[in-house]
Each structure stands twice: as C-alpha cells, then as structure tokens.
PDB file of C-alpha atoms in Angstrom:
ATOM      1  CA  UNK A1001      -0.136  -0.214   0.083  1.00 72.00           C
ATOM      2  CA  UNK A1002       1.349   3.294  -0.968  1.00 82.00           C
ATOM      3  CA  UNK A1003       2.396   5.736   1.686  1.00 94.00           C
ATOM      4  CA  UNK A1004      -0.324   8.638   2.431  1.00 97.00           C
ATOM      5  CA  UNK A1005       1.948  11.480   2.483  1.00 98.00           C
ATOM      6  CA  UNK A1006       0.229  14.706   4.155  1.00 98.00           C
ATOM      7  CA  UNK A1007       0.935  18.266   3.308  1.00 98.00           C
ATOM      8  CA  UNK A1008       0.625  21.556   6.242  1.00 98.00           C
ATOM      9  CA  UNK A1009       1.337  24.357   4.475  1.00 97.00           C
ATOM     10  CA  UNK A1010       1.668  27.913   6.029  1.00 95.00           C
ATOM     11  CA  UNK A1011       4.026  31.423   6.500  1.00 95.00           C
ATOM     12  CA  UNK A1012       4.577  30.229  10.184  1.00 97.00           C
ATOM     13  CA  UNK A1013       5.728  33.910  10.969  1.00 96.00           C
ATOM     14  CA  UNK A1014       5.909  33.129  13.861  1.00 97.00           C
ATOM     15  CA  UNK A1015       5.068  29.451  14.590  1.00 97.00           C
ATOM     16  CA  UNK A1016       2.500  29.273  17.377  1.00 96.00           C
ATOM     17  CA  UNK A1017       0.957  26.448  19.692  1.00 96.00           C
ATOM     18  CA  UNK A1018      -1.755  26.489  17.545  1.00 95.00           C
ATOM     19  CA  UNK A1019       0.246  25.118  14.558  1.00 96.00           C
ATOM     20  CA  UNK A1020       2.065  22.823  17.075  1.00 97.00           C
ATOM     21  CA  UNK A1021      -1.397  21.408  17.681  1.00 96.00           C
ATOM     22  CA  UNK A1022      -2.272  21.014  14.252  1.00 97.00           C
ATOM     23  CA  UNK A1023       1.174  19.572  13.426  1.00 97.00           C
ATOM     24  CA  UNK A1024       0.598  16.937  16.256  1.00 97.00           C
ATOM     25  CA  UNK A1025      -3.143  16.225  15.155  1.00 96.00           C
ATOM     26  CA  UNK A1026      -2.375  16.046  11.329  1.00 97.00           C
ATOM     27  CA  UNK A1027       0.675  13.811  11.908  1.00 98.00           C
ATOM     28  CA  UNK A1028      -1.588  11.188  13.052  1.00 97.00           C
ATOM     29  CA  UNK A1029      -3.731  11.145  10.299  1.00 97.00           C
ATOM     30  CA  UNK A1030      -0.861  10.718   7.538  1.00 98.00           C
ATOM     31  CA  UNK A1031       2.405   8.176   7.019  1.00 98.00           C
ATOM     32  CA  UNK A1032       4.516  11.540   6.514  1.00 98.00           C
ATOM     33  CA  UNK A1033       3.777  14.501   7.271  1.00 98.00           C
ATOM     34  CA  UNK A1034       5.313  17.373   5.729  1.00 98.00           C
ATOM     35  CA  UNK A1035       5.213  21.144   7.255  1.00 98.00           C
ATOM     36  CA  UNK A1036       5.495  23.765   4.016  1.00 98.00           C
ATOM     37  CA  UNK A1037       6.978  26.672   5.130  1.00 97.00           C
ATOM     38  CA  UNK A1038       6.628  29.069   2.014  1.00 95.00           C
ATOM     39  CA  UNK A1039       6.406  32.977   1.263  1.00 87.00           C
ATOM     40  CA  UNK A1040       2.994  35.046   1.134  1.00 78.00           C
ATOM     41  CA  UNK A1041       3.012  37.874  -1.259  1.00 71.00           C
ATOM     42  CA  UNK A1042       0.104  39.240   0.695  1.00 76.00           C
ATOM     43  CA  UNK A1043       2.041  39.334   3.969  1.00 76.00           C
ATOM     44  CA  UNK A1044       4.709  41.071   5.162  1.00 82.00           C
ATOM     45  CA  UNK A1045       6.869  39.061   7.301  1.00 91.00           C
ATOM     46  CA  UNK A1046       8.530  39.306  10.005  1.00 94.00           C
ATOM     47  CA  UNK A1047      10.923  36.789   9.791  1.00 95.00           C
ATOM     48  CA  UNK A1048      12.912  35.652   6.807  1.00 94.00           C
ATOM     49  CA  UNK A1049      12.129  32.428   4.693  1.00 93.00           C
ATOM     50  CA  UNK A1050      15.581  31.182   5.780  1.00 95.00           C
ATOM     51  CA  UNK A1051      14.823  32.187   9.741  1.00 97.00           C
ATOM     52  CA  UNK A1052      11.208  30.642   9.487  1.00 97.00           C
ATOM     53  CA  UNK A1053      12.331  27.497   8.268  1.00 97.00           C
ATOM     54  CA  UNK A1054      15.007  27.220  11.000  1.00 98.00           C
ATOM     55  CA  UNK A1055      12.481  28.151  13.631  1.00 98.00           C
ATOM     56  CA  UNK A1056       9.861  25.453  12.099  1.00 98.00           C
ATOM     57  CA  UNK A1057      12.396  22.811  12.233  1.00 98.00           C
ATOM     58  CA  UNK A1058      13.505  23.347  15.690  1.00 98.00           C
ATOM     59  CA  UNK A1059      10.033  23.605  16.833  1.00 97.00           C
ATOM     60  CA  UNK A1060       8.995  20.254  15.260  1.00 97.00           C
ATOM     61  CA  UNK A1061      12.162  18.428  16.689  1.00 97.00           C
ATOM     62  CA  UNK A1062      10.727  19.229  19.848  1.00 96.00           C
ATOM     63  CA  UNK A1063       7.190  17.798  19.343  1.00 96.00           C
ATOM     64  CA  UNK A1064       9.630  14.595  18.730  1.00 96.00           C
ATOM     65  CA  UNK A1065       6.802  13.364  15.614  1.00 96.00           C
ATOM     66  CA  UNK A1066       8.815  10.600  13.737  1.00 95.00           C
ATOM     67  CA  UNK A1067       6.713  11.130  10.461  1.00 98.00           C
ATOM     68  CA  UNK A1068       6.722  14.852  10.279  1.00 98.00           C
ATOM     69  CA  UNK A1069       9.431  16.842   8.005  1.00 97.00           C
ATOM     70  CA  UNK A1070      10.168  20.354   7.324  1.00 98.00           C
ATOM     71  CA  UNK A1071      11.036  21.926   3.933  1.00 98.00           C
ATOM     72  CA  UNK A1072      10.652  25.323   2.048  1.00 97.00           C
ATOM     73  CA  UNK A1073       8.658  25.778  -0.736  1.00 96.00           C
ATOM     74  CA  UNK A1074       8.292  29.125  -3.217  1.00 93.00           C
ATOM     75  CA  UNK A1075       5.211  27.724  -5.898  1.00 93.00           C
ATOM     76  CA  UNK A1076       1.436  26.968  -6.573  1.00 94.00           C
ATOM     77  CA  UNK A1077       0.923  24.576  -3.181  1.00 95.00           C
ATOM     78  CA  UNK A1078      -0.866  21.723  -5.595  1.00 96.00           C
ATOM     79  CA  UNK A1079       2.782  21.594  -7.434  1.00 96.00           C
ATOM     80  CA  UNK A1080       4.608  21.243  -4.281  1.00 97.00           C
ATOM     81  CA  UNK A1081       2.725  18.802  -3.511  1.00 97.00           C
ATOM     82  CA  UNK A1082       2.690  16.436  -6.419  1.00 96.00           C
ATOM     83  CA  UNK A1083       6.150  17.080  -6.604  1.00 97.00           C
ATOM     84  CA  UNK A1084       6.301  15.379  -2.946  1.00 98.00           C
ATOM     85  CA  UNK A1085       3.971  12.683  -3.558  1.00 97.00           C
ATOM     86  CA  UNK A1086       0.882  14.341  -1.386  1.00 98.00           C
ATOM     87  CA  UNK A1087      -2.790  13.351  -1.506  1.00 97.00           C
ATOM     88  CA  UNK A1088      -4.014  15.460   1.328  1.00 97.00           C
ATOM     89  CA  UNK A1089      -3.702  19.044   2.549  1.00 98.00           C
ATOM     90  CA  UNK A1090      -4.107  19.806   6.086  1.00 98.00           C
ATOM     91  CA  UNK A1091      -5.652  23.165   7.171  1.00 96.00           C
ATOM     92  CA  UNK A1092      -6.350  24.564  10.483  1.00 93.00           C
ATOM     93  CA  UNK A1093      -9.596  26.787  11.194  1.00 91.00           C
ATOM     94  CA  UNK A1094      -9.981  28.868  14.079  1.00 85.00           C
ATOM     95  CA  UNK A1095     -13.027  30.829  12.923  1.00 77.00           C
ATOM     96  CA  UNK A1096     -16.031  31.762  10.251  1.00 75.00           C
ATOM     97  CA  UNK A1097     -13.804  33.668   8.490  1.00 74.00           C
ATOM     98  CA  UNK A1098     -10.966  31.141   8.730  1.00 80.00           C
ATOM     99  CA  UNK A1099     -13.810  28.682   6.725  1.00 85.00           C
ATOM    100  CA  UNK A1100     -14.547  31.170   4.131  1.00 86.00           C
ATOM    101  CA  UNK A1101     -11.165  31.541   3.105  1.00 87.00           C
ATOM    102  CA  UNK A1102     -10.298  27.978   3.611  1.00 90.00           C
ATOM    103  CA  UNK A1103     -13.194  26.838   1.420  1.00 90.00           C
ATOM    104  CA  UNK A1104     -12.596  28.713  -1.291  1.00 91.00           C
ATOM    105  CA  UNK A1105      -8.881  27.549  -1.300  1.00 92.00           C
ATOM    106  CA  UNK A1106      -9.999  24.427  -1.416  1.00 93.00           C
ATOM    107  CA  UNK A1107     -11.966  24.429  -4.245  1.00 93.00           C
ATOM    108  CA  UNK A1108      -9.437  26.569  -6.103  1.00 94.00           C
ATOM    109  CA  UNK A1109      -6.944  23.468  -5.886  1.00 93.00           C
ATOM    110  CA  UNK A1110      -9.402  20.822  -6.310  1.00 93.00           C
ATOM    111  CA  UNK A1111      -9.940  22.593  -9.636  1.00 94.00           C
ATOM    112  CA  UNK A1112      -5.988  22.499 -10.349  1.00 93.00           C
ATOM    113  CA  UNK A1113      -5.725  18.921  -9.255  1.00 94.00           C
ATOM    114  CA  UNK A1114      -8.567  16.953  -8.367  1.00 93.00           C
ATOM    115  CA  UNK A1115      -6.210  14.009  -6.590  1.00 94.00           C
ATOM    116  CA  UNK A1116      -5.055  16.358  -3.774  1.00 95.00           C
ATOM    117  CA  UNK A1117      -7.938  16.488  -0.823  1.00 96.00           C
ATOM    118  CA  UNK A1118      -8.440  19.339   1.743  1.00 96.00           C
ATOM    119  CA  UNK A1119      -8.739  17.835   5.548  1.00 96.00           C
ATOM    120  CA  UNK A1120      -9.593  20.821   7.842  1.00 95.00           C
ATOM    121  CA  UNK A1121      -8.853  20.564  11.403  1.00 95.00           C
ATOM    122  CA  UNK A1122     -10.440  22.748  14.047  1.00 91.00           C
ATOM    123  CA  UNK A1123      -8.276  24.345  16.214  1.00 86.00           C
ATOM    124  CA  UNK A1124      -8.174  23.338  19.857  1.00 88.00           C
ATOM    125  CA  UNK A1125     -10.439  25.951  21.749  1.00 87.00           C
ATOM    126  CA  UNK A1126      -7.933  26.842  23.881  1.00 88.00           C
ATOM    127  CA  UNK A1127      -5.962  27.831  21.094  1.00 87.00           C
ATOM    128  CA  UNK A1128      -8.676  29.254  18.650  1.00 86.00           C
ATOM    129  CA  UNK A1129      -7.857  33.159  18.809  1.00 85.00           C
ATOM    130  CA  UNK A1130      -4.285  32.427  18.031  1.00 89.00           C
ATOM    131  CA  UNK A1131      -2.980  34.136  15.122  1.00 92.00           C
ATOM    132  CA  UNK A1132       0.712  34.907  14.192  1.00 93.00           C
ATOM    133  CA  UNK A1133      -0.039  38.132  13.175  1.00 92.00           C
ATOM    134  CA  UNK A1134      -2.000  39.177  16.411  1.00 93.00           C
ATOM    135  CA  UNK A1135       1.113  37.717  17.925  1.00 96.00           C
ATOM    136  CA  UNK A1136       3.771  40.095  16.203  1.00 95.00           C
ATOM    137  CA  UNK A1137       0.919  42.780  16.861  1.00 94.00           C
ATOM    138  CA  UNK A1138       0.617  42.516  20.695  1.00 95.00           C
ATOM    139  CA  UNK A1139       4.660  41.846  20.428  1.00 96.00           C
ATOM    140  CA  UNK A1140       5.717  45.109  18.470  1.00 95.00           C
ATOM    141  CA  UNK A1141       3.401  46.922  21.337  1.00 94.00           C
ATOM    142  CA  UNK A1142       5.035  45.501  24.311  1.00 93.00           C
ATOM    143  CA  UNK A1143       2.520  42.696  25.234  1.00 94.00           C
ATOM    144  CA  UNK A1144       3.543  39.464  26.639  1.00 96.00           C
ATOM    145  CA  UNK A1145       3.070  36.607  23.997  1.00 97.00           C
ATOM    146  CA  UNK A1146       4.070  33.524  26.316  1.00 96.00           C
ATOM    147  CA  UNK A1147       1.159  32.011  26.405  1.00 95.00           C
ATOM    148  CA  UNK A1148       0.593  31.935  22.164  1.00 96.00           C
ATOM    149  CA  UNK A1149       4.011  30.389  21.365  1.00 97.00           C
ATOM    150  CA  UNK A1150       6.728  28.494  23.098  1.00 97.00           C
ATOM    151  CA  UNK A1151       9.554  30.075  24.763  1.00 97.00           C
ATOM    152  CA  UNK A1152      12.140  29.702  22.084  1.00 97.00           C
ATOM    153  CA  UNK A1153       9.785  31.397  19.608  1.00 98.00           C
ATOM    154  CA  UNK A1154       8.967  33.865  22.402  1.00 97.00           C
ATOM    155  CA  UNK A1155      12.551  34.879  22.500  1.00 97.00           C
ATOM    156  CA  UNK A1156      13.040  34.659  18.737  1.00 97.00           C
ATOM    157  CA  UNK A1157      10.177  37.507  18.663  1.00 97.00           C
ATOM    158  CA  UNK A1158      11.125  39.617  21.527  1.00 96.00           C
ATOM    159  CA  UNK A1159      15.182  39.697  19.816  1.00 96.00           C
ATOM    160  CA  UNK A1160      12.926  40.876  16.471  1.00 96.00           C
ATOM    161  CA  UNK A1161      11.258  43.600  17.927  1.00 95.00           C
ATOM    162  CA  UNK A1162      14.051  44.939  19.839  1.00 93.00           C
ATOM    163  CA  UNK A1163      16.079  45.041  16.581  1.00 92.00           C
ATOM    164  CA  UNK A1164      13.194  46.817  15.027  1.00 89.00           C
ATOM    165  CA  UNK A1165      11.863  48.844  17.470  1.00 83.00           C
ATOM    166  CA  UNK A1166       8.599  48.624  18.908  1.00 83.00           C
ATOM    167  CA  UNK A1167       5.316  50.568  18.362  1.00 81.00           C
ATOM    168  CA  UNK A1168       3.352  52.658  20.590  1.00 69.00           C
ATOM    169  CA  UNK A1169       3.116  53.868  23.903  1.00 59.00           C
ATOM    170  CA  UNK A1170       3.638  51.464  26.263  1.00 51.00           C
TER     171      UNK A1170
END
C-alpha cells in the first residue's frame, strides 16, 4: 500500500502553539506529514524564509514526531504537493472567517488537481484566538506573547522586536 503523504502549508511567521497543535494532530492522519514553509506575497513577514524554516524545524523537533519533516517551497501549493507525492492538504481552522477563505482555497486547489484532498482540523478551543499576525502585533506593542508561542519562539520574536523597535506608548 502506498504511503499517505500530507502537507501542512503556511508562512509560520512566527510558529504558534496553534500551529504545533495542528501538526501534532495532522501527523496522526497520514504516514508522513510535510510542513511546507512558504512565502505569501500579501503578507509582510517579520522573519525571513530561512529564519522561519529554522524556527519551524526546531519547534517540530521538540514535538518528537517521527513522521514529520519541514521543507520550504515557493510555488503553487498543488505543484509542491505533487512534487512531494502528497495527496492530502492539512489546514487548520479557527473561526468562520478562516473557513470562508480555506473553503475557497480548497475549491481552487481541487480545480487545479482533483487528486489532492483538503482536510480541515478545528483548532483546539484554547488555541482558537491565536494568530501569527496578532502575536506579532502584541509583541510590537510591548505585550506578553508567552501564552501563544513556545519559549524559544517568544525569545525569537522579542529579539526581533528589540531589533526593529516597539510601536506605540507602553
């Protein structure tokens, strides 16, 4: 029987506890889960692609999941999936707004390659409000992000904020 390979794509800027939850749970659904770290032209990343790749690799190693690997890509998701032999796309959902966007993306991906299925995983209730964008905003305004990211990611974000400067009056 062929190995079932899944892809969990994202920018992971930065990687949150919500991402880690989806990785843990998604890894149970497939024989091999590839975390695809990508660029998104509509986002302004805090970390470079290389920095995000290193961050995600470090965080995934700490999860101690034997069937998960991390790869960078800069292509259409379905082309990356095909190149990796993946037939499953894993996507995390936090709220209705996520569903609308992800539903549209799943439909477009199906139009591009109907051999690839999209599987949606609901975020753990305690992790649903966490979004990388909000984590960055909180950090930039001097707030604590400890409850949203691992200790190492928190250190990475704080170091970056110290380098680029905080915003607002705090």
